[in-house]
mmCIF file of C-alpha atoms and ligand atoms in Angstrom:
data_model
loop_
_atom_site.group_PDB
_atom_site.id
_atom_site.type_symbol
_atom_site.label_atom_id
_atom_site.label_comp_id
_atom_site.label_asym_id
_atom_site.label_seq_id
_atom_site.Cartn_x
_atom_site.Cartn_y
_atom_site.Cartn_z
ATOM 1 C CA MET A 23 -39.231 62.441 -71.487
ATOM 2 C CA GLU A 24 -38.037 65.567 -72.782
ATOM 3 C CA SER A 25 -38.735 64.131 -76.322
ATOM 4 C CA ASN A 26 -42.285 63.263 -74.988
ATOM 5 C CA SER A 27 -43.853 65.993 -73.246
ATOM 6 C CA ARG A 28 -42.236 67.806 -76.364
ATOM 7 C CA ARG A 29 -43.984 65.661 -78.593
ATOM 8 C CA GLU A 30 -47.437 66.943 -76.370
ATOM 9 C CA GLU A 31 -46.888 70.400 -77.003
ATOM 10 C CA GLU A 32 -46.817 69.505 -81.151
ATOM 11 C CA LEU A 33 -49.810 67.308 -81.161
ATOM 12 C CA ARG A 34 -51.781 69.404 -79.557
ATOM 13 C CA LEU A 35 -54.675 70.361 -82.288
ATOM 14 C CA GLU A 36 -56.484 73.843 -80.786
ATOM 15 C CA ILE A 37 -59.791 74.749 -82.480
ATOM 16 C CA HIS A 38 -60.080 78.971 -81.789
ATOM 17 C CA GLY A 39 -63.459 79.697 -82.052
ATOM 18 C CA LEU A 40 -64.640 77.712 -85.033
ATOM 19 C CA HIS A 41 -66.891 79.021 -87.153
ATOM 20 C CA LYS A 42 -69.160 77.569 -90.311
ATOM 21 C CA GLU A 43 -71.925 79.661 -92.405
ATOM 22 C CA TYR A 44 -72.673 78.715 -95.363
ATOM 23 C CA GLY A 45 -74.569 80.003 -97.956
ATOM 24 C CA ASN A 46 -77.957 79.150 -97.793
ATOM 25 C CA ASN A 47 -77.531 81.117 -94.060
ATOM 26 C CA VAL A 48 -77.611 77.689 -92.077
ATOM 27 C CA VAL A 49 -74.564 77.658 -88.980
ATOM 28 C CA ALA A 50 -73.048 74.205 -89.027
ATOM 29 C CA LEU A 51 -70.356 74.845 -86.696
ATOM 30 C CA ASP A 52 -70.901 78.214 -83.624
ATOM 31 C CA GLN A 53 -68.120 79.299 -82.361
ATOM 32 C CA ALA A 54 -66.422 75.978 -81.348
ATOM 33 C CA CYS A 55 -63.471 76.329 -78.503
ATOM 34 C CA ALA A 56 -61.855 72.853 -78.824
ATOM 35 C CA VAL A 57 -57.841 70.693 -77.428
ATOM 36 C CA PHE A 58 -57.192 67.677 -78.859
ATOM 37 C CA LYS A 59 -54.231 65.185 -77.809
ATOM 38 C CA PRO A 60 -53.107 62.391 -78.691
ATOM 39 C CA GLY A 61 -55.889 59.470 -77.663
ATOM 40 C CA ILE A 62 -59.008 59.474 -79.320
ATOM 41 C CA THR A 63 -61.475 61.503 -79.261
ATOM 42 C CA GLY A 64 -65.373 60.752 -79.367
ATOM 43 C CA LEU A 65 -67.424 63.122 -81.493
ATOM 44 C CA VAL A 66 -71.273 62.261 -81.145
ATOM 45 C CA GLY A 67 -74.297 64.083 -82.706
ATOM 46 C CA SER A 68 -76.947 63.958 -83.941
ATOM 47 C CA ASN A 69 -78.031 64.684 -87.888
ATOM 48 C CA GLY A 70 -76.930 67.600 -88.889
ATOM 49 C CA ALA A 71 -75.152 68.585 -85.973
ATOM 50 C CA GLY A 72 -72.169 69.523 -87.819
ATOM 51 C CA LYS A 73 -69.815 66.570 -86.911
ATOM 52 C CA SER A 74 -68.581 66.086 -90.641
ATOM 53 C CA THR A 75 -68.726 70.370 -91.105
ATOM 54 C CA LEU A 76 -65.459 70.101 -87.934
ATOM 55 C CA ILE A 77 -64.008 66.653 -89.644
ATOM 56 C CA LYS A 78 -63.940 69.374 -93.248
ATOM 57 C CA LEU A 79 -62.438 71.788 -91.837
ATOM 58 C CA LEU A 80 -60.087 70.720 -88.957
ATOM 59 C CA ALA A 81 -59.192 67.873 -93.180
ATOM 60 C CA GLN A 82 -57.988 71.374 -94.015
ATOM 61 C CA LEU A 83 -61.558 70.579 -97.458
ATOM 62 C CA GLU A 84 -63.212 73.620 -96.019
ATOM 63 C CA ARG A 85 -62.035 76.944 -94.818
ATOM 64 C CA PRO A 86 -63.841 78.713 -91.901
ATOM 65 C CA SER A 87 -66.030 82.212 -91.489
ATOM 66 C CA ARG A 88 -64.397 82.822 -88.826
ATOM 67 C CA GLY A 89 -61.954 81.128 -86.334
ATOM 68 C CA ALA A 90 -58.423 79.880 -86.614
ATOM 69 C CA ILE A 91 -56.738 75.941 -86.006
ATOM 70 C CA THR A 92 -53.334 75.607 -84.617
ATOM 71 C CA LEU A 93 -51.137 72.501 -84.412
ATOM 72 C CA GLY A 94 -48.393 73.537 -81.367
ATOM 73 C CA GLN A 95 -47.517 76.721 -82.120
ATOM 74 C CA GLN A 96 -48.445 76.501 -86.057
ATOM 75 C CA ASN A 97 -50.939 79.168 -87.596
ATOM 76 C CA ALA A 98 -52.965 76.418 -89.842
ATOM 77 C CA THR A 99 -55.680 78.388 -90.986
ATOM 78 C CA ALA A 100 -52.945 80.666 -92.417
ATOM 79 C CA ASP A 101 -50.829 77.687 -93.805
ATOM 80 C CA PRO A 102 -53.658 73.878 -94.690
ATOM 81 C CA GLY A 103 -50.197 72.055 -95.329
ATOM 82 C CA VAL A 104 -49.722 72.327 -91.699
ATOM 83 C CA ILE A 105 -52.352 69.529 -91.086
ATOM 84 C CA ARG A 106 -52.812 68.209 -94.050
ATOM 85 C CA ARG A 107 -49.061 66.749 -93.734
ATOM 86 C CA THR A 108 -49.172 64.542 -90.668
ATOM 87 C CA LEU A 109 -53.633 63.479 -91.444
ATOM 88 C CA GLY A 110 -55.285 60.562 -91.984
ATOM 89 C CA LEU A 111 -58.328 60.256 -92.926
ATOM 90 C CA LEU A 112 -61.586 57.818 -93.638
ATOM 91 C CA PRO A 113 -64.591 60.619 -94.851
ATOM 92 C CA GLN A 114 -67.904 59.082 -94.736
ATOM 93 C CA HIS A 115 -68.306 58.669 -97.913
ATOM 94 C CA PHE A 116 -64.850 56.945 -99.458
ATOM 95 C CA GLY A 117 -64.479 55.929 -102.890
ATOM 96 C CA VAL A 118 -62.440 53.935 -103.678
ATOM 97 C CA TYR A 119 -60.906 52.382 -107.988
ATOM 98 C CA GLU A 120 -63.133 49.797 -108.627
ATOM 99 C CA GLN A 121 -60.289 47.307 -111.315
ATOM 100 C CA LEU A 122 -57.434 48.027 -108.521
ATOM 101 C CA THR A 123 -56.368 45.508 -105.821
ATOM 102 C CA PRO A 124 -55.956 47.139 -102.538
ATOM 103 C CA ARG A 125 -52.131 47.219 -102.897
ATOM 104 C CA GLN A 126 -52.606 48.821 -105.804
ATOM 105 C CA PHE A 127 -54.799 51.265 -104.831
ATOM 106 C CA LEU A 128 -53.182 51.696 -101.328
ATOM 107 C CA ARG A 129 -49.793 52.401 -103.673
ATOM 108 C CA TYR A 130 -51.969 54.521 -106.349
ATOM 109 C CA LEU A 131 -52.632 57.043 -102.834
ATOM 110 C CA ALA A 132 -49.297 56.604 -100.958
ATOM 111 C CA ALA A 133 -47.668 58.156 -103.908
ATOM 112 C CA VAL A 134 -50.634 61.121 -103.486
ATOM 113 C CA LYS A 135 -49.360 61.220 -99.957
ATOM 114 C CA ARG A 136 -45.310 61.562 -101.285
ATOM 115 C CA VAL A 137 -44.898 58.458 -99.191
ATOM 116 C CA GLU A 138 -41.200 57.417 -99.741
ATOM 117 C CA ASN A 139 -40.495 54.633 -101.668
ATOM 118 C CA ARG A 140 -38.881 52.938 -100.184
ATOM 119 C CA LYS A 141 -41.997 52.502 -97.122
ATOM 120 C CA ILE A 142 -44.529 51.923 -99.294
ATOM 121 C CA GLU A 143 -43.783 48.462 -99.893
ATOM 122 C CA PRO A 144 -43.240 47.377 -95.816
ATOM 123 C CA GLU A 145 -46.319 49.413 -94.757
ATOM 124 C CA ILE A 146 -48.572 48.781 -97.107
ATOM 125 C CA ASP A 147 -47.499 44.830 -96.429
ATOM 126 C CA ASP A 148 -47.904 46.207 -92.776
ATOM 127 C CA LEU A 149 -51.311 47.391 -93.065
ATOM 128 C CA LEU A 150 -53.060 44.765 -95.315
ATOM 129 C CA ALA A 151 -51.851 42.727 -92.198
ATOM 130 C CA ARG A 152 -53.836 44.469 -89.887
ATOM 131 C CA LEU A 153 -56.808 45.839 -91.157
ATOM 132 C CA ASN A 154 -57.010 42.036 -92.564
ATOM 133 C CA LEU A 155 -57.240 42.455 -95.820
ATOM 134 C CA THR A 156 -53.783 40.238 -96.669
ATOM 135 C CA GLN A 157 -55.563 37.227 -98.115
ATOM 136 C CA VAL A 158 -57.929 39.608 -100.931
ATOM 137 C CA GLN A 159 -54.633 41.676 -101.609
ATOM 138 C CA ASP A 160 -55.062 40.359 -104.883
ATOM 139 C CA SER A 161 -58.641 40.436 -105.605
ATOM 140 C CA GLN A 162 -60.041 44.291 -107.823
ATOM 141 C CA LEU A 163 -61.814 46.310 -105.669
ATOM 142 C CA LYS A 164 -64.890 45.531 -107.332
ATOM 143 C CA THR A 165 -65.672 42.185 -105.350
ATOM 144 C CA PHE A 166 -65.023 43.714 -102.027
ATOM 145 C CA SER A 167 -68.279 43.765 -99.515
ATOM 146 C CA GLY A 168 -69.046 47.003 -97.681
ATOM 147 C CA GLY A 169 -67.392 46.043 -94.344
ATOM 148 C CA MET A 170 -63.804 44.621 -97.263
ATOM 149 C CA ARG A 171 -63.966 47.676 -98.830
ATOM 150 C CA GLN A 172 -64.170 50.398 -95.197
ATOM 151 C CA ARG A 173 -60.987 48.693 -93.730
ATOM 152 C CA VAL A 174 -59.653 49.252 -97.107
ATOM 153 C CA GLY A 175 -60.413 53.178 -96.596
ATOM 154 C CA ILE A 176 -59.147 52.364 -92.917
ATOM 155 C CA ALA A 177 -56.074 52.214 -94.473
ATOM 156 C CA GLN A 178 -55.210 53.883 -96.938
ATOM 157 C CA ALA A 179 -55.701 56.848 -93.289
ATOM 158 C CA LEU A 180 -52.948 54.718 -91.876
ATOM 159 C CA LEU A 181 -50.408 55.641 -94.755
ATOM 160 C CA GLY A 182 -47.747 57.488 -94.279
ATOM 161 C CA THR A 183 -47.663 56.533 -90.930
ATOM 162 C CA PRO A 184 -50.034 60.322 -89.671
ATOM 163 C CA ASP A 185 -50.191 61.795 -86.368
ATOM 164 C CA ILE A 186 -53.518 62.555 -86.499
ATOM 165 C CA VAL A 187 -56.354 60.483 -88.303
ATOM 166 C CA ILE A 188 -59.602 61.376 -88.309
ATOM 167 C CA PHE A 189 -62.277 59.185 -89.727
ATOM 168 C CA ASP A 190 -65.836 59.654 -90.077
ATOM 169 C CA GLU A 191 -68.350 57.221 -89.121
ATOM 170 C CA PRO A 192 -65.911 54.490 -89.492
ATOM 171 C CA THR A 193 -67.994 51.563 -89.195
ATOM 172 C CA VAL A 194 -70.753 51.542 -90.595
ATOM 173 C CA GLY A 195 -70.141 48.771 -92.878
ATOM 174 C CA LEU A 196 -68.602 46.613 -90.294
ATOM 175 C CA ASP A 197 -69.784 43.481 -89.073
ATOM 176 C CA PRO A 198 -69.672 41.918 -85.143
ATOM 177 C CA LEU A 199 -65.836 41.120 -85.392
ATOM 178 C CA GLU A 200 -64.565 43.815 -87.770
ATOM 179 C CA ARG A 201 -65.672 46.023 -85.241
ATOM 180 C CA VAL A 202 -63.854 44.338 -82.486
ATOM 181 C CA SER A 203 -61.011 44.017 -84.032
ATOM 182 C CA PHE A 204 -61.179 47.498 -85.324
ATOM 183 C CA ARG A 205 -61.419 48.456 -81.469
ATOM 184 C CA LYS A 206 -57.628 46.869 -81.093
ATOM 185 C CA LEU A 207 -56.575 49.273 -83.961
ATOM 186 C CA LEU A 208 -57.969 52.524 -82.821
ATOM 187 C CA THR A 209 -56.553 51.827 -78.531
ATOM 188 C CA ASP A 210 -53.042 50.750 -80.713
ATOM 189 C CA LEU A 211 -52.842 54.461 -82.455
ATOM 190 C CA ALA A 212 -54.250 55.993 -79.660
ATOM 191 C CA LYS A 213 -51.345 55.535 -77.909
ATOM 192 C CA SER A 214 -49.636 57.830 -79.883
ATOM 193 C CA LYS A 215 -51.657 59.801 -82.224
ATOM 194 C CA ILE A 216 -54.491 62.378 -81.933
ATOM 195 C CA VAL A 217 -58.063 60.056 -83.237
ATOM 196 C CA ILE A 218 -60.830 61.431 -83.488
ATOM 197 C CA LEU A 219 -64.129 59.523 -84.190
ATOM 198 C CA SER A 220 -67.645 60.627 -85.367
ATOM 199 C CA SER A 221 -70.690 58.174 -84.700
ATOM 200 C CA HIS A 222 -73.816 58.203 -84.360
ATOM 201 C CA ILE A 223 -73.591 55.134 -82.271
ATOM 202 C CA VAL A 224 -72.534 56.083 -78.871
ATOM 203 C CA SER A 225 -71.822 52.773 -77.856
ATOM 204 C CA ASP A 226 -69.875 52.317 -80.260
ATOM 205 C CA ILE A 227 -67.738 55.337 -78.590
ATOM 206 C CA ALA A 228 -68.285 55.008 -75.062
ATOM 207 C CA SER A 229 -65.659 52.343 -73.788
ATOM 208 C CA LEU A 230 -63.196 53.547 -75.993
ATOM 209 C CA ALA A 231 -62.365 57.649 -76.360
ATOM 210 C CA ASP A 232 -60.579 59.450 -73.669
ATOM 211 C CA GLN A 233 -63.107 62.013 -74.321
ATOM 212 C CA ILE A 234 -66.263 63.290 -75.690
ATOM 213 C CA MET A 235 -67.486 66.471 -77.489
ATOM 214 C CA VAL A 236 -70.941 66.333 -78.148
ATOM 215 C CA LEU A 237 -72.344 68.152 -81.420
ATOM 216 C CA ASN A 238 -75.754 69.988 -80.746
ATOM 217 C CA LYS A 239 -76.623 72.193 -84.056
ATOM 218 C CA GLY A 240 -73.452 73.125 -84.916
ATOM 219 C CA HIS A 241 -72.893 74.195 -81.112
ATOM 220 C CA VAL A 242 -69.973 72.280 -78.184
ATOM 221 C CA SER A 243 -72.664 71.171 -76.352
ATOM 222 C CA VAL A 244 -70.090 69.387 -74.322
ATOM 223 C CA PHE A 245 -66.952 68.592 -74.745
ATOM 224 C CA ASP A 246 -65.232 66.218 -71.383
ATOM 225 C CA THR A 247 -64.318 62.641 -70.074
ATOM 226 C CA PRO A 248 -66.929 59.888 -70.250
ATOM 227 C CA GLU A 249 -66.218 59.694 -66.513
ATOM 228 C CA ARG A 250 -67.522 63.586 -65.984
ATOM 229 C CA LEU A 251 -70.376 63.040 -68.055
ATOM 230 C CA LEU A 252 -71.367 59.966 -66.253
ATOM 231 C CA GLY A 253 -70.311 62.120 -63.095
ATOM 232 C CA ALA A 254 -73.086 65.108 -64.136
ATOM 233 C CA MET A 255 -75.859 62.077 -64.954
ATOM 234 C CA ALA A 256 -75.238 60.513 -61.175
ATOM 235 C CA ASN A 257 -78.633 60.208 -59.827
ATOM 236 C CA ARG A 258 -80.905 61.839 -63.111
ATOM 237 C CA VAL A 259 -81.767 58.938 -63.871
ATOM 238 C CA TRP A 260 -84.649 56.524 -63.034
ATOM 239 C CA SER A 261 -86.650 53.547 -63.845
ATOM 240 C CA VAL A 262 -90.097 54.870 -63.655
ATOM 241 C CA PRO A 263 -92.911 52.226 -63.962
ATOM 242 C CA ILE A 264 -96.045 53.527 -65.145
ATOM 243 C CA ALA A 265 -98.917 52.790 -66.839
ATOM 244 C CA GLU A 266 -99.239 52.565 -71.113
ATOM 245 C CA GLN A 267 -101.957 55.289 -70.801
ATOM 246 C CA GLU A 268 -99.414 57.844 -68.891
ATOM 247 C CA LEU A 269 -96.842 57.537 -71.704
ATOM 248 C CA ALA A 270 -97.660 60.144 -73.289
ATOM 249 C CA SER A 271 -97.259 62.858 -70.311
ATOM 250 C CA PHE A 272 -94.160 61.662 -69.472
ATOM 251 C CA GLU A 273 -92.824 62.309 -72.671
ATOM 252 C CA ARG A 274 -94.146 65.875 -72.670
ATOM 253 C CA ASP A 275 -92.916 65.833 -68.778
ATOM 254 C CA PHE A 276 -89.849 64.499 -68.525
ATOM 255 C CA MET A 277 -87.299 63.099 -71.474
ATOM 256 C CA VAL A 278 -87.048 60.117 -72.353
ATOM 257 C CA CYS A 279 -84.687 58.230 -72.282
ATOM 258 C CA ASP A 280 -86.218 53.975 -73.458
ATOM 259 C CA VAL A 281 -89.549 52.664 -73.355
ATOM 260 C CA ASP A 282 -89.820 48.741 -71.887
ATOM 261 C CA ARG A 283 -92.853 47.059 -72.679
ATOM 262 C CA HIS A 284 -93.913 44.015 -69.977
ATOM 263 C CA SER A 285 -96.921 42.538 -68.899
ATOM 264 C CA LEU A 286 -97.522 44.336 -66.264
ATOM 265 C CA GLY A 287 -97.371 48.065 -68.078
ATOM 266 C CA LEU A 288 -93.865 50.173 -69.356
ATOM 267 C CA THR A 289 -90.743 50.410 -67.484
ATOM 268 C CA LEU A 290 -89.412 54.434 -68.772
ATOM 269 C CA ARG A 291 -85.754 54.763 -68.472
ATOM 270 C CA VAL A 292 -86.481 58.934 -67.480
ATOM 271 C CA VAL A 293 -83.671 61.528 -66.884
ATOM 272 C CA ALA A 294 -84.800 63.939 -63.925
ATOM 273 C CA ASP A 295 -83.158 65.908 -61.599
ATOM 274 C CA VAL A 296 -86.015 64.847 -59.140
ATOM 275 C CA GLN A 297 -87.158 61.789 -58.469
ATOM 276 C CA PRO A 298 -90.430 61.602 -60.987
ATOM 277 C CA THR A 299 -92.780 59.528 -59.240
ATOM 278 C CA SER A 300 -92.926 57.465 -55.827
ATOM 279 C CA ALA A 301 -92.060 54.453 -57.479
ATOM 280 C CA ALA A 302 -88.675 55.671 -59.678
ATOM 281 C CA LYS A 303 -86.329 54.019 -58.822
ATOM 282 C CA ALA A 304 -82.012 55.281 -59.224
ATOM 283 C CA VAL A 305 -80.471 53.366 -61.386
ATOM 284 C CA ALA A 306 -77.462 53.770 -62.624
ATOM 285 C CA PRO A 307 -76.626 56.145 -65.728
ATOM 286 C CA ASN A 308 -74.788 55.610 -69.097
ATOM 287 C CA LEU A 309 -73.276 57.420 -71.533
ATOM 288 C CA GLU A 310 -76.712 56.511 -74.086
ATOM 289 C CA ASP A 311 -78.541 58.622 -71.258
ATOM 290 C CA ALA A 312 -75.511 62.029 -71.102
ATOM 291 C CA TYR A 313 -75.562 61.693 -74.936
ATOM 292 C CA LEU A 314 -79.268 62.396 -74.984
ATOM 293 C CA CYS A 315 -79.134 64.812 -72.462
ATOM 294 C CA PHE A 316 -76.571 66.501 -73.979
ATOM 295 C CA SER A 317 -77.740 66.528 -77.604
ATOM 296 C CA ARG A 318 -81.186 67.261 -76.636
ATOM 297 C CA ALA A 319 -81.622 70.194 -74.640
ATOM 298 C CA ASP A 320 -78.713 72.158 -72.850
ATOM 299 C CA ALA A 321 -80.254 70.985 -69.503
ATOM 300 C CA LEU A 322 -77.506 70.030 -67.468
ATOM 301 C CA GLU A 323 -74.080 71.305 -67.132
ATOM 302 C CA VAL A 324 -70.626 69.199 -65.951
ATOM 303 C CA HIS A 325 -69.492 70.195 -62.455
HETATM 304 N N1 ATP B 16 -72.727 72.262 -98.507
HETATM 305 C C1 ATP B 16 -73.322 72.712 -97.316
HETATM 306 N N2 ATP B 16 -74.221 73.750 -98.289
HETATM 307 C C2 ATP B 16 -74.959 73.999 -97.219
HETATM 308 N N3 ATP B 16 -75.614 73.656 -96.393
HETATM 309 C C3 ATP B 16 -74.656 72.391 -95.578
HETATM 310 C C4 ATP B 16 -73.629 72.055 -96.269
HETATM 311 N N4 ATP B 16 -73.039 71.494 -95.761
HETATM 312 C C5 ATP B 16 -73.952 70.846 -94.397
HETATM 313 N N5 ATP B 16 -74.508 71.818 -94.812
HETATM 314 C C6 ATP B 16 -75.494 72.002 -93.126
HETATM 315 O O1 ATP B 16 -74.404 72.385 -92.110
HETATM 316 C C7 ATP B 16 -75.002 71.406 -91.408
HETATM 317 C C8 ATP B 16 -74.488 70.580 -90.034
HETATM 318 O O2 ATP B 16 -74.193 69.385 -91.022
HETATM 319 P P1 ATP B 16 -73.313 67.901 -91.479
HETATM 320 O O3 ATP B 16 -72.781 67.485 -92.107
HETATM 321 O O4 ATP B 16 -71.549 68.645 -90.700
HETATM 322 O O5 ATP B 16 -73.660 67.489 -89.914
HETATM 323 P P2 ATP B 16 -73.644 66.416 -89.426
HETATM 324 O O6 ATP B 16 -73.134 65.706 -88.179
HETATM 325 O O7 ATP B 16 -71.916 65.634 -89.929
HETATM 326 O O8 ATP B 16 -74.856 65.256 -89.709
HETATM 327 P P3 ATP B 16 -75.201 63.802 -90.213
HETATM 328 O O9 ATP B 16 -74.349 62.924 -89.221
HETATM 329 O O10 ATP B 16 -75.939 63.798 -90.778
HETATM 330 O O11 ATP B 16 -73.713 63.243 -91.525
HETATM 331 C C9 ATP B 16 -76.550 70.777 -91.461
HETATM 332 O O12 ATP B 16 -77.987 71.604 -91.158
HETATM 333 C C10 ATP B 16 -76.449 70.967 -93.177
HETATM 334 O O13 ATP B 16 -77.748 70.523 -94.201
#
């Protein structure tokens, strides 16, 4: 019990006013504050919102312009090794040595990560099995499909049993079956590790994440549990039947999440604080609605 709470205290990754400005006056991350604990954090935001920048800063691949990162009591901004020693990363663009087999490639990366010699082969056996790569372990990576390469990328991130695992767009290239087994793997990892997962696809994160961070133009627009995000949307999502010619004015006046065209006209899915028309019916919100809201505007707050 005591060792559990000590581990929890040590496995507390925190960003304090983390700020990144690039030379072209672009504020990629704007004084972000957050605490990451064991479990899955889903990082979502539109193109250019700052997801990869946050990941690069957490992974110590870039230095912040201001602010700090701590792990437990240790200052990782002063000593980048604090995180590097216990980090597994799948970057957005992951390159492999084409002529190697997955086993050779993982051996090479295990040496780079300084995994203890006696642990290397059992760990690689285990990872190849978990990522469903055992059968192709002797084929050269140049013969691999996008999804197979991505699984090799996921395997290398887990080498050396890191406590913090960051996946930048991990589901890119995975087919539906591969996605299902990746989700199982994530749920397993999240029991004891900090897992940070960025994705454009909210539904990929929705049922998995313990907390969701929405980034909007470098700002942390919201960082909360899926339940609380859904709570914030209660009584604010409407199904609204309209005629085709009303669409433009609805799009101007309301946040339209979806448009369903059918023989009688259109049915919109709309976010609004009050019933938009007398024919509008309240519908149960989903995380897609919440994401669209929080990533488009500061219109809502989570109470
Ligand atoms: N090395 C760089 N030099 C200059 N500007 C950069 C650099 N890297 C990122 N940016 C800018 O910082 C902002 C945030 O970019 P970032 O890549 O973090 O967004 P993202 O949320 O990961 O986007 P995407 O989903 O498209 O990958 C963007 O405006 C981007 O153009």
